[in-house]
């Protein structure tokens, strides 16, 4: 009942402010805007309560995956009060990730690749700070990623795209580096790329958020936003409503289902399946044009599919067979391993495969941190830094204009 009364009081405050503005004219905007904000703050006791006191957030983060958690903790370190809303939908991309940090691989536009390299290089300091705050070790391997070429045509393409941070390895030298690899034409070694233990990372970031008194969490599925003059109202499927001056959308593959946004977000769920096979015959992360293998203790992670099947996050026999084929193509020794785990997650993918990160140009207080596709783990610390700087200081250290929400029309 108190929740409903508080929400109604907020709506009444907005109605009174609009009525007074219409009575006194546009010249009184500043005066009544200030009065409006004070009144909203006075009645905002309906939002989120703890057992001890009212908690009125400065920022609401929608989404409790890795991106949402890293944004929440970064904002809290700016001394902002954060409400983290998570729907805990099955199929979240974060738990299914293999944790590959490989910005050097692929053909991203130069600004995106530069941001990826920057994000990768943030990781040593980031995981060290996480461990110091939580006591949870997050294994990080930056011994390099090997991208193999199965034939001369693939080898020529890799060599033409070489950079100062890459090294071509011919077939003989590659056999010495990775004896368990299947015969290939050669490979490019990307020094500095690697892998982070994504499960340990998610565990540590979750613990970091849970122990921070400036962060409160609640379960719920956000269905709609409504922009006001001084804050944004967030409506939940339960009928509850909460509001804050700033809202960060980090809802992964489900972000496009939120109504009331000033622009359509063309973010689609794309299923990625991963197999964990017993045995770890490879020393490095090995990637091909079709799949990858990640050594992980006494097992190897083999991935991954890219399937447009809506919100179906179940692993399939066909997917497992395809991943087996990837494994066999990369290492015959690995292909014989027993299946230890078969998991799947829904990647949030934009049409250009680039994230949507930044402030909405038409809705003050609305920020996006979504659409990270395959690179959610890689870009999480950088995304969180950008969002925290935008909200606390108004501008980010890094140029993320290539990720701008405005590239998708209102």
Coordinates of C-alpha atoms in Angstrom, one line a residue:
X1 CA 0.0 0.0 0.0
X2 CA 2.8 2.4 0.9
X3 CA 4.4 1.6 -2.5
X4 CA 1.2 2.6 -4.3
X5 CA 0.6 5.7 -2.2
X6 CA 4.2 6.8 -2.9
X7 CA 3.9 6.3 -6.6
X8 CA 0.6 8.3 -6.6
X9 CA 2.3 11.1 -4.7
X10 CA 5.0 11.3 -7.3
X11 CA 2.4 11.5 -10.1
X12 CA 0.5 14.1 -8.1
X13 CA 3.7 16.1 -7.7
X14 CA 4.3 16.1 -11.4
X15 CA 0.7 17.1 -12.1
X16 CA 0.8 20.0 -9.7
X17 CA 4.1 21.2 -11.2
X18 CA 2.7 21.1 -14.7
X19 CA -0.5 22.9 -13.5
X20 CA 1.5 25.7 -11.8
X21 CA 3.7 26.1 -14.9
X22 CA 0.6 26.6 -17.1
X23 CA -0.8 29.2 -14.7
X24 CA 2.4 31.2 -14.4
X25 CA 3.8 30.9 -18.0
X26 CA 7.1 29.8 -19.5
X27 CA 9.1 32.5 -17.7
X28 CA 8.7 30.7 -14.4
X29 CA 10.2 27.4 -15.7
X30 CA 13.4 27.6 -13.6
X31 CA 11.5 28.4 -10.4
X32 CA 8.9 25.7 -10.8
X33 CA 11.5 23.2 -12.1
X34 CA 13.4 23.6 -8.8
X35 CA 10.3 23.4 -6.8
X36 CA 9.3 20.3 -8.8
X37 CA 12.5 18.5 -8.0
X38 CA 12.3 19.3 -4.3
X39 CA 8.7 18.0 -4.2
X40 CA 9.6 14.8 -6.0
X41 CA 12.5 14.2 -3.6
X42 CA 10.1 14.8 -0.7
X43 CA 7.6 12.2 -1.8
X44 CA 9.9 9.6 -3.3
X45 CA 9.7 7.4 -0.3
X46 CA 7.8 4.9 -2.4
X47 CA 10.8 3.7 -4.4
X48 CA 12.9 1.1 -2.6
X49 CA 13.1 0.5 1.2
X50 CA 15.6 -1.2 3.4
X51 CA 14.8 -2.3 6.9
X52 CA 16.5 0.7 8.3
X53 CA 15.7 3.7 6.0
X54 CA 14.3 4.9 2.8
X55 CA 16.7 4.4 -0.2
X56 CA 16.3 6.9 -2.9
X57 CA 18.6 6.1 -5.9
X58 CA 20.5 8.5 -7.9
X59 CA 20.7 6.0 -10.7
X60 CA 18.7 2.9 -11.7
X61 CA 20.6 0.2 -13.6
X62 CA 18.3 -2.1 -15.5
X63 CA 20.0 -5.5 -15.9
X64 CA 21.9 -7.6 -13.5
X65 CA 24.4 -9.3 -15.8
X66 CA 28.1 -8.5 -16.1
X67 CA 27.5 -5.2 -17.8
X68 CA 24.9 -4.1 -15.3
X69 CA 26.9 -5.1 -12.3
X70 CA 30.1 -3.4 -13.5
X71 CA 28.2 -0.2 -14.3
X72 CA 26.5 -0.3 -10.8
X73 CA 29.8 -0.8 -9.0
X74 CA 31.5 1.9 -11.0
X75 CA 28.7 4.4 -10.3
X76 CA 28.8 3.5 -6.6
X77 CA 32.5 4.4 -6.5
X78 CA 31.5 7.8 -7.7
X79 CA 29.4 8.0 -4.5
X80 CA 26.1 7.6 -6.3
X81 CA 23.3 5.6 -4.9
X82 CA 22.3 2.8 -7.3
X83 CA 19.2 0.6 -7.6
X84 CA 20.0 -2.5 -9.6
X85 CA 17.0 -4.2 -11.1
X86 CA 17.5 -7.7 -12.5
X87 CA 14.9 -10.0 -14.0
X88 CA 17.1 -13.1 -13.8
X89 CA 15.9 -14.3 -17.2
X90 CA 17.1 -17.8 -18.2
X91 CA 19.7 -17.5 -21.0
X92 CA 21.7 -14.5 -19.8
X93 CA 24.9 -14.2 -21.9
X94 CA 27.2 -13.6 -18.9
X95 CA 27.2 -17.1 -17.3
X96 CA 27.6 -18.8 -20.7
X97 CA 30.6 -16.8 -21.8
X98 CA 34.0 -18.4 -22.3
X99 CA 35.8 -15.1 -21.3
X100 CA 37.8 -14.6 -24.4
X101 CA 39.6 -11.2 -24.6
X102 CA 40.6 -11.0 -28.3
X103 CA 40.1 -7.5 -29.7
X104 CA 42.9 -8.2 -32.2
X105 CA 40.9 -10.9 -34.0
X106 CA 38.4 -10.0 -36.7
X107 CA 37.7 -7.0 -38.8
X108 CA 36.2 -4.4 -36.6
X109 CA 36.4 -0.7 -37.6
X110 CA 39.6 0.9 -36.4
X111 CA 37.9 3.0 -33.6
X112 CA 36.2 -0.1 -32.3
X113 CA 39.4 -2.1 -32.4
X114 CA 41.2 0.6 -30.5
X115 CA 38.5 0.6 -27.8
X116 CA 38.7 -3.1 -27.6
X117 CA 42.5 -3.0 -27.1
X118 CA 42.0 -0.3 -24.4
X119 CA 39.4 -2.5 -22.7
X120 CA 41.7 -5.5 -22.8
X121 CA 44.5 -3.5 -21.2
X122 CA 42.3 -2.4 -18.4
X123 CA 41.9 -6.0 -17.2
X124 CA 45.0 -6.5 -15.1
X125 CA 44.2 -3.5 -12.9
X126 CA 40.5 -4.2 -12.9
X127 CA 40.8 -7.8 -11.6
X128 CA 43.4 -6.7 -9.1
X129 CA 41.1 -4.1 -7.7
X130 CA 38.2 -6.6 -7.6
X131 CA 40.4 -9.1 -5.7
X132 CA 41.5 -6.4 -3.2
X133 CA 37.9 -5.4 -2.5
X134 CA 36.3 -8.9 -2.4
X135 CA 39.1 -11.4 -1.7
X136 CA 38.1 -13.4 -4.8
X137 CA 40.8 -14.3 -7.3
X138 CA 40.0 -13.8 -10.9
X139 CA 42.4 -15.8 -13.1
X140 CA 43.6 -13.8 -16.1
X141 CA 45.8 -15.2 -18.9
X142 CA 47.4 -12.8 -21.4
X143 CA 49.8 -15.2 -23.0
X144 CA 48.2 -14.5 -26.4
X145 CA 45.6 -15.8 -28.7
X146 CA 46.4 -18.0 -31.7
X147 CA 44.3 -17.5 -34.9
X148 CA 44.9 -20.4 -37.3
X149 CA 44.7 -20.6 -41.0
X150 CA 43.6 -23.9 -42.5
X151 CA 44.9 -23.1 -46.1
X152 CA 47.0 -20.6 -48.0
X153 CA 44.1 -18.3 -48.8
X154 CA 43.3 -17.9 -45.1
X155 CA 47.0 -17.5 -44.3
X156 CA 47.3 -14.7 -46.9
X157 CA 44.2 -12.9 -45.4
X158 CA 45.6 -13.1 -41.9
X159 CA 49.1 -11.9 -42.9
X160 CA 47.6 -8.9 -44.8
X161 CA 45.9 -7.8 -41.7
X162 CA 48.9 -8.1 -39.4
X163 CA 49.7 -5.4 -36.9
X164 CA 52.7 -4.5 -34.7
X165 CA 51.2 -6.6 -31.9
X166 CA 50.9 -9.7 -34.0
X167 CA 53.3 -12.3 -35.1
X168 CA 53.0 -14.8 -38.0
X169 CA 54.0 -18.4 -37.1
X170 CA 54.6 -20.9 -39.8
X171 CA 53.4 -24.5 -39.6
X172 CA 56.6 -25.9 -38.2
X173 CA 57.0 -23.3 -35.5
X174 CA 53.3 -23.6 -34.7
X175 CA 53.7 -27.3 -34.1
X176 CA 56.4 -26.6 -31.5
X177 CA 54.1 -24.0 -29.9
X178 CA 51.0 -26.1 -29.9
X179 CA 51.8 -29.8 -30.6
X180 CA 48.2 -30.9 -30.3
X181 CA 46.9 -28.7 -33.1
X182 CA 45.6 -30.3 -36.2
X183 CA 47.8 -29.6 -39.3
X184 CA 47.3 -26.1 -40.6
X185 CA 49.0 -23.6 -42.9
X186 CA 50.1 -21.4 -40.0
X187 CA 48.7 -18.9 -37.5
X188 CA 48.9 -15.4 -36.2
X189 CA 49.8 -14.9 -32.6
X190 CA 48.2 -11.9 -30.9
X191 CA 50.3 -11.1 -27.9
X192 CA 48.5 -9.5 -25.1
X193 CA 45.1 -11.0 -26.0
X194 CA 43.9 -13.9 -23.8
X195 CA 41.1 -15.0 -21.6
X196 CA 39.6 -14.2 -18.2
X197 CA 37.8 -16.7 -16.0
X198 CA 34.3 -15.4 -16.7
X199 CA 32.6 -17.3 -13.9
X200 CA 35.1 -16.0 -11.3
X201 CA 34.7 -12.5 -12.8
X202 CA 31.0 -12.6 -12.5
X203 CA 31.2 -14.0 -8.9
X204 CA 33.6 -11.2 -7.9
X205 CA 31.7 -8.4 -9.5
X206 CA 28.5 -9.7 -7.9
X207 CA 30.2 -9.8 -4.5
X208 CA 31.5 -6.3 -5.0
X209 CA 28.0 -5.0 -5.6
X210 CA 26.5 -7.0 -2.8
X211 CA 28.9 -5.6 -0.2
X212 CA 28.6 -1.9 -1.3
X213 CA 26.1 0.0 0.8
X214 CA 25.4 2.4 -2.0
X215 CA 23.9 -0.3 -4.1
X216 CA 20.5 -1.9 -3.6
X217 CA 19.2 -4.8 -5.7
X218 CA 15.7 -5.9 -6.5
X219 CA 14.2 -8.6 -8.7
X220 CA 11.8 -7.5 -11.4
X221 CA 11.3 -7.2 -15.1
X222 CA 11.2 -3.6 -16.4
X223 CA 8.4 -3.1 -19.0
X224 CA 8.4 0.6 -19.6
X225 CA 10.1 3.9 -19.0
X226 CA 8.4 7.3 -18.7
X227 CA 10.5 10.4 -18.8
X228 CA 9.5 13.2 -16.5
X229 CA 10.9 16.7 -16.0
X230 CA 13.4 15.8 -13.2
X231 CA 13.5 12.0 -13.3
X232 CA 12.6 8.9 -15.2
X233 CA 9.9 6.6 -14.1
X234 CA 10.6 2.9 -14.4
X235 CA 7.6 0.5 -14.5
X236 CA 7.9 -3.1 -13.6
X237 CA 5.8 -6.1 -14.7
X238 CA 4.7 -6.5 -11.1
X239 CA 3.0 -3.0 -11.3
X240 CA 5.6 -1.4 -9.0
X241 CA 7.2 1.8 -10.1
X242 CA 10.5 3.4 -9.2
X243 CA 12.2 6.5 -10.4
X244 CA 15.6 8.2 -10.4
X245 CA 17.3 11.2 -12.2
X246 CA 19.3 8.7 -14.3
X247 CA 18.6 5.3 -15.8
X248 CA 21.1 2.9 -17.4
X249 CA 19.8 0.3 -19.7
X250 CA 22.0 -2.8 -19.5
X251 CA 19.3 -5.4 -20.0
X252 CA 21.2 -7.6 -22.5
X253 CA 19.1 -9.4 -25.1
X254 CA 15.9 -8.2 -23.5
X255 CA 16.5 -4.5 -23.8
X256 CA 14.4 -4.1 -27.0
X257 CA 11.3 -5.3 -25.1
X258 CA 11.3 -2.3 -22.9
X259 CA 8.6 0.2 -23.9
X260 CA 8.6 4.0 -23.8
X261 CA 12.1 4.4 -25.2
X262 CA 12.8 7.5 -27.3
X263 CA 14.2 5.3 -30.1
X264 CA 13.9 1.7 -31.3
X265 CA 16.8 -0.4 -30.2
X266 CA 17.4 -3.1 -32.9
X267 CA 19.1 -5.4 -30.4
X268 CA 18.2 -9.1 -31.1
X269 CA 18.9 -12.2 -29.1
X270 CA 21.4 -14.5 -30.8
X271 CA 22.0 -17.9 -29.1
X272 CA 25.5 -19.0 -28.5
X273 CA 26.2 -22.6 -27.5
X274 CA 29.4 -23.7 -25.8
X275 CA 30.7 -27.2 -24.9
X276 CA 33.1 -28.0 -22.1
X277 CA 35.1 -31.1 -23.1
X278 CA 37.3 -33.1 -20.8
X279 CA 41.0 -32.5 -21.4
X280 CA 43.1 -29.5 -22.2
X281 CA 45.7 -30.4 -24.9
X282 CA 46.2 -26.8 -26.0
X283 CA 48.2 -24.1 -24.2
X284 CA 46.6 -21.0 -25.8
X285 CA 43.2 -19.8 -26.8
X286 CA 43.0 -21.0 -30.4
X287 CA 40.5 -19.4 -32.8
X288 CA 39.6 -20.2 -36.4
X289 CA 37.2 -18.7 -38.8
X290 CA 34.5 -21.0 -37.5
X291 CA 35.1 -21.6 -33.8
X292 CA 37.5 -21.4 -30.8
X293 CA 39.0 -23.5 -28.1
X294 CA 39.8 -22.1 -24.6
X295 CA 41.9 -24.1 -22.2
X296 CA 40.2 -24.0 -18.8
X297 CA 41.9 -26.1 -16.1
X298 CA 41.4 -29.8 -16.9
X299 CA 38.8 -29.0 -19.5
X300 CA 38.5 -27.1 -22.8
X301 CA 35.6 -24.8 -23.8
X302 CA 34.6 -25.1 -27.4
X303 CA 32.5 -22.4 -29.0
X304 CA 30.4 -21.1 -30.3
X305 CA 27.2 -21.0 -32.4
X306 CA 25.5 -17.9 -33.6
X307 CA 21.8 -18.7 -33.9
X308 CA 18.8 -16.4 -34.4
X309 CA 16.1 -18.4 -32.6
X310 CA 14.4 -15.7 -30.5
X311 CA 14.6 -16.2 -26.8
X312 CA 15.2 -19.9 -26.9
X313 CA 18.2 -20.4 -24.7
X314 CA 18.3 -24.2 -24.7
X315 CA 21.3 -26.2 -25.9
X316 CA 20.6 -28.5 -28.8
X317 CA 22.0 -31.8 -30.2
X318 CA 22.7 -30.1 -33.5
X319 CA 24.6 -27.4 -31.7
X320 CA 26.6 -29.9 -29.8
X321 CA 27.4 -31.8 -33.0
X322 CA 28.6 -28.6 -34.7
X323 CA 30.8 -27.7 -31.7
X324 CA 32.3 -31.2 -31.8
X325 CA 33.1 -30.6 -35.4
X326 CA 34.9 -27.3 -34.5
X327 CA 36.9 -29.1 -31.9
X328 CA 37.9 -31.9 -34.3
X329 CA 38.9 -29.4 -36.9
X330 CA 41.2 -27.6 -34.3
X331 CA 42.6 -30.6 -32.4
X332 CA 41.9 -34.3 -32.9
X333 CA 43.1 -34.9 -29.4
X334 CA 40.4 -32.6 -28.0
X335 CA 37.6 -34.1 -30.1
X336 CA 37.7 -37.3 -28.2
X337 CA 37.1 -35.7 -24.9
X338 CA 33.9 -36.4 -23.0
X339 CA 31.3 -33.7 -22.7
X340 CA 31.5 -32.1 -19.2
X341 CA 29.0 -29.3 -19.7
X342 CA 26.8 -28.0 -22.5
X343 CA 25.6 -24.4 -22.0
X344 CA 24.0 -21.7 -24.0
X345 CA 23.3 -17.9 -23.6
X346 CA 21.6 -15.2 -25.6
X347 CA 23.9 -12.6 -26.9
X348 CA 22.5 -9.1 -27.4
X349 CA 23.4 -8.2 -31.0
X350 CA 22.9 -4.9 -32.9
X351 CA 22.8 -4.9 -36.7
X352 CA 26.4 -3.6 -37.0
X353 CA 27.6 -5.9 -34.1
X354 CA 28.8 -2.9 -32.1
X355 CA 27.6 -2.0 -28.6
X356 CA 25.2 0.8 -27.9
X357 CA 26.9 2.9 -25.2
X358 CA 26.2 6.5 -24.2
X359 CA 23.6 9.1 -23.4
X360 CA 20.4 9.4 -25.3
X361 CA 20.5 12.7 -27.1
X362 CA 16.8 13.3 -26.7
X363 CA 16.0 12.0 -23.2
X364 CA 18.0 13.6 -20.4
X365 CA 19.1 11.1 -17.8
X366 CA 18.8 8.0 -20.1
X367 CA 21.9 6.0 -20.8
X368 CA 22.6 2.9 -22.8
X369 CA 25.0 0.0 -22.0
X370 CA 23.8 -2.8 -24.2
X371 CA 24.2 -4.6 -27.5
X372 CA 27.7 -6.0 -26.7
X373 CA 27.3 -9.1 -28.9
X374 CA 30.4 -11.4 -28.4
X375 CA 32.3 -8.7 -26.5
X376 CA 30.4 -8.2 -23.3
X377 CA 33.2 -9.6 -21.1
X378 CA 35.9 -7.8 -23.0
X379 CA 34.2 -4.4 -22.9
X380 CA 32.6 -4.6 -19.4
X381 CA 35.2 -2.5 -17.5
X382 CA 35.4 0.1 -20.2
X383 CA 31.7 0.4 -20.6
X384 CA 31.3 0.8 -16.8
X385 CA 34.0 3.5 -16.8
X386 CA 32.3 5.4 -19.6
X387 CA 28.8 5.3 -18.0
X388 CA 30.1 6.3 -14.6
X389 CA 32.0 9.3 -16.1
X390 CA 29.0 10.4 -18.3
X391 CA 26.7 10.4 -15.3
X392 CA 29.1 11.9 -12.7
X393 CA 31.1 14.3 -14.9
X394 CA 29.1 14.7 -18.1
X395 CA 31.7 13.4 -20.5
X396 CA 33.9 10.2 -20.8
X397 CA 37.7 9.9 -21.0
X398 CA 37.4 7.6 -24.0
X399 CA 35.9 8.5 -27.4
X400 CA 33.0 6.1 -27.8
X401 CA 31.2 7.9 -30.5
X402 CA 31.3 4.8 -32.7
X403 CA 29.0 3.2 -30.1
X404 CA 26.6 6.2 -30.0
X405 CA 22.9 5.5 -29.5
X406 CA 22.1 8.2 -32.1
X407 CA 23.2 5.9 -34.9
X408 CA 19.7 4.3 -34.5
X409 CA 17.0 6.8 -35.3
X410 CA 14.3 8.0 -32.9

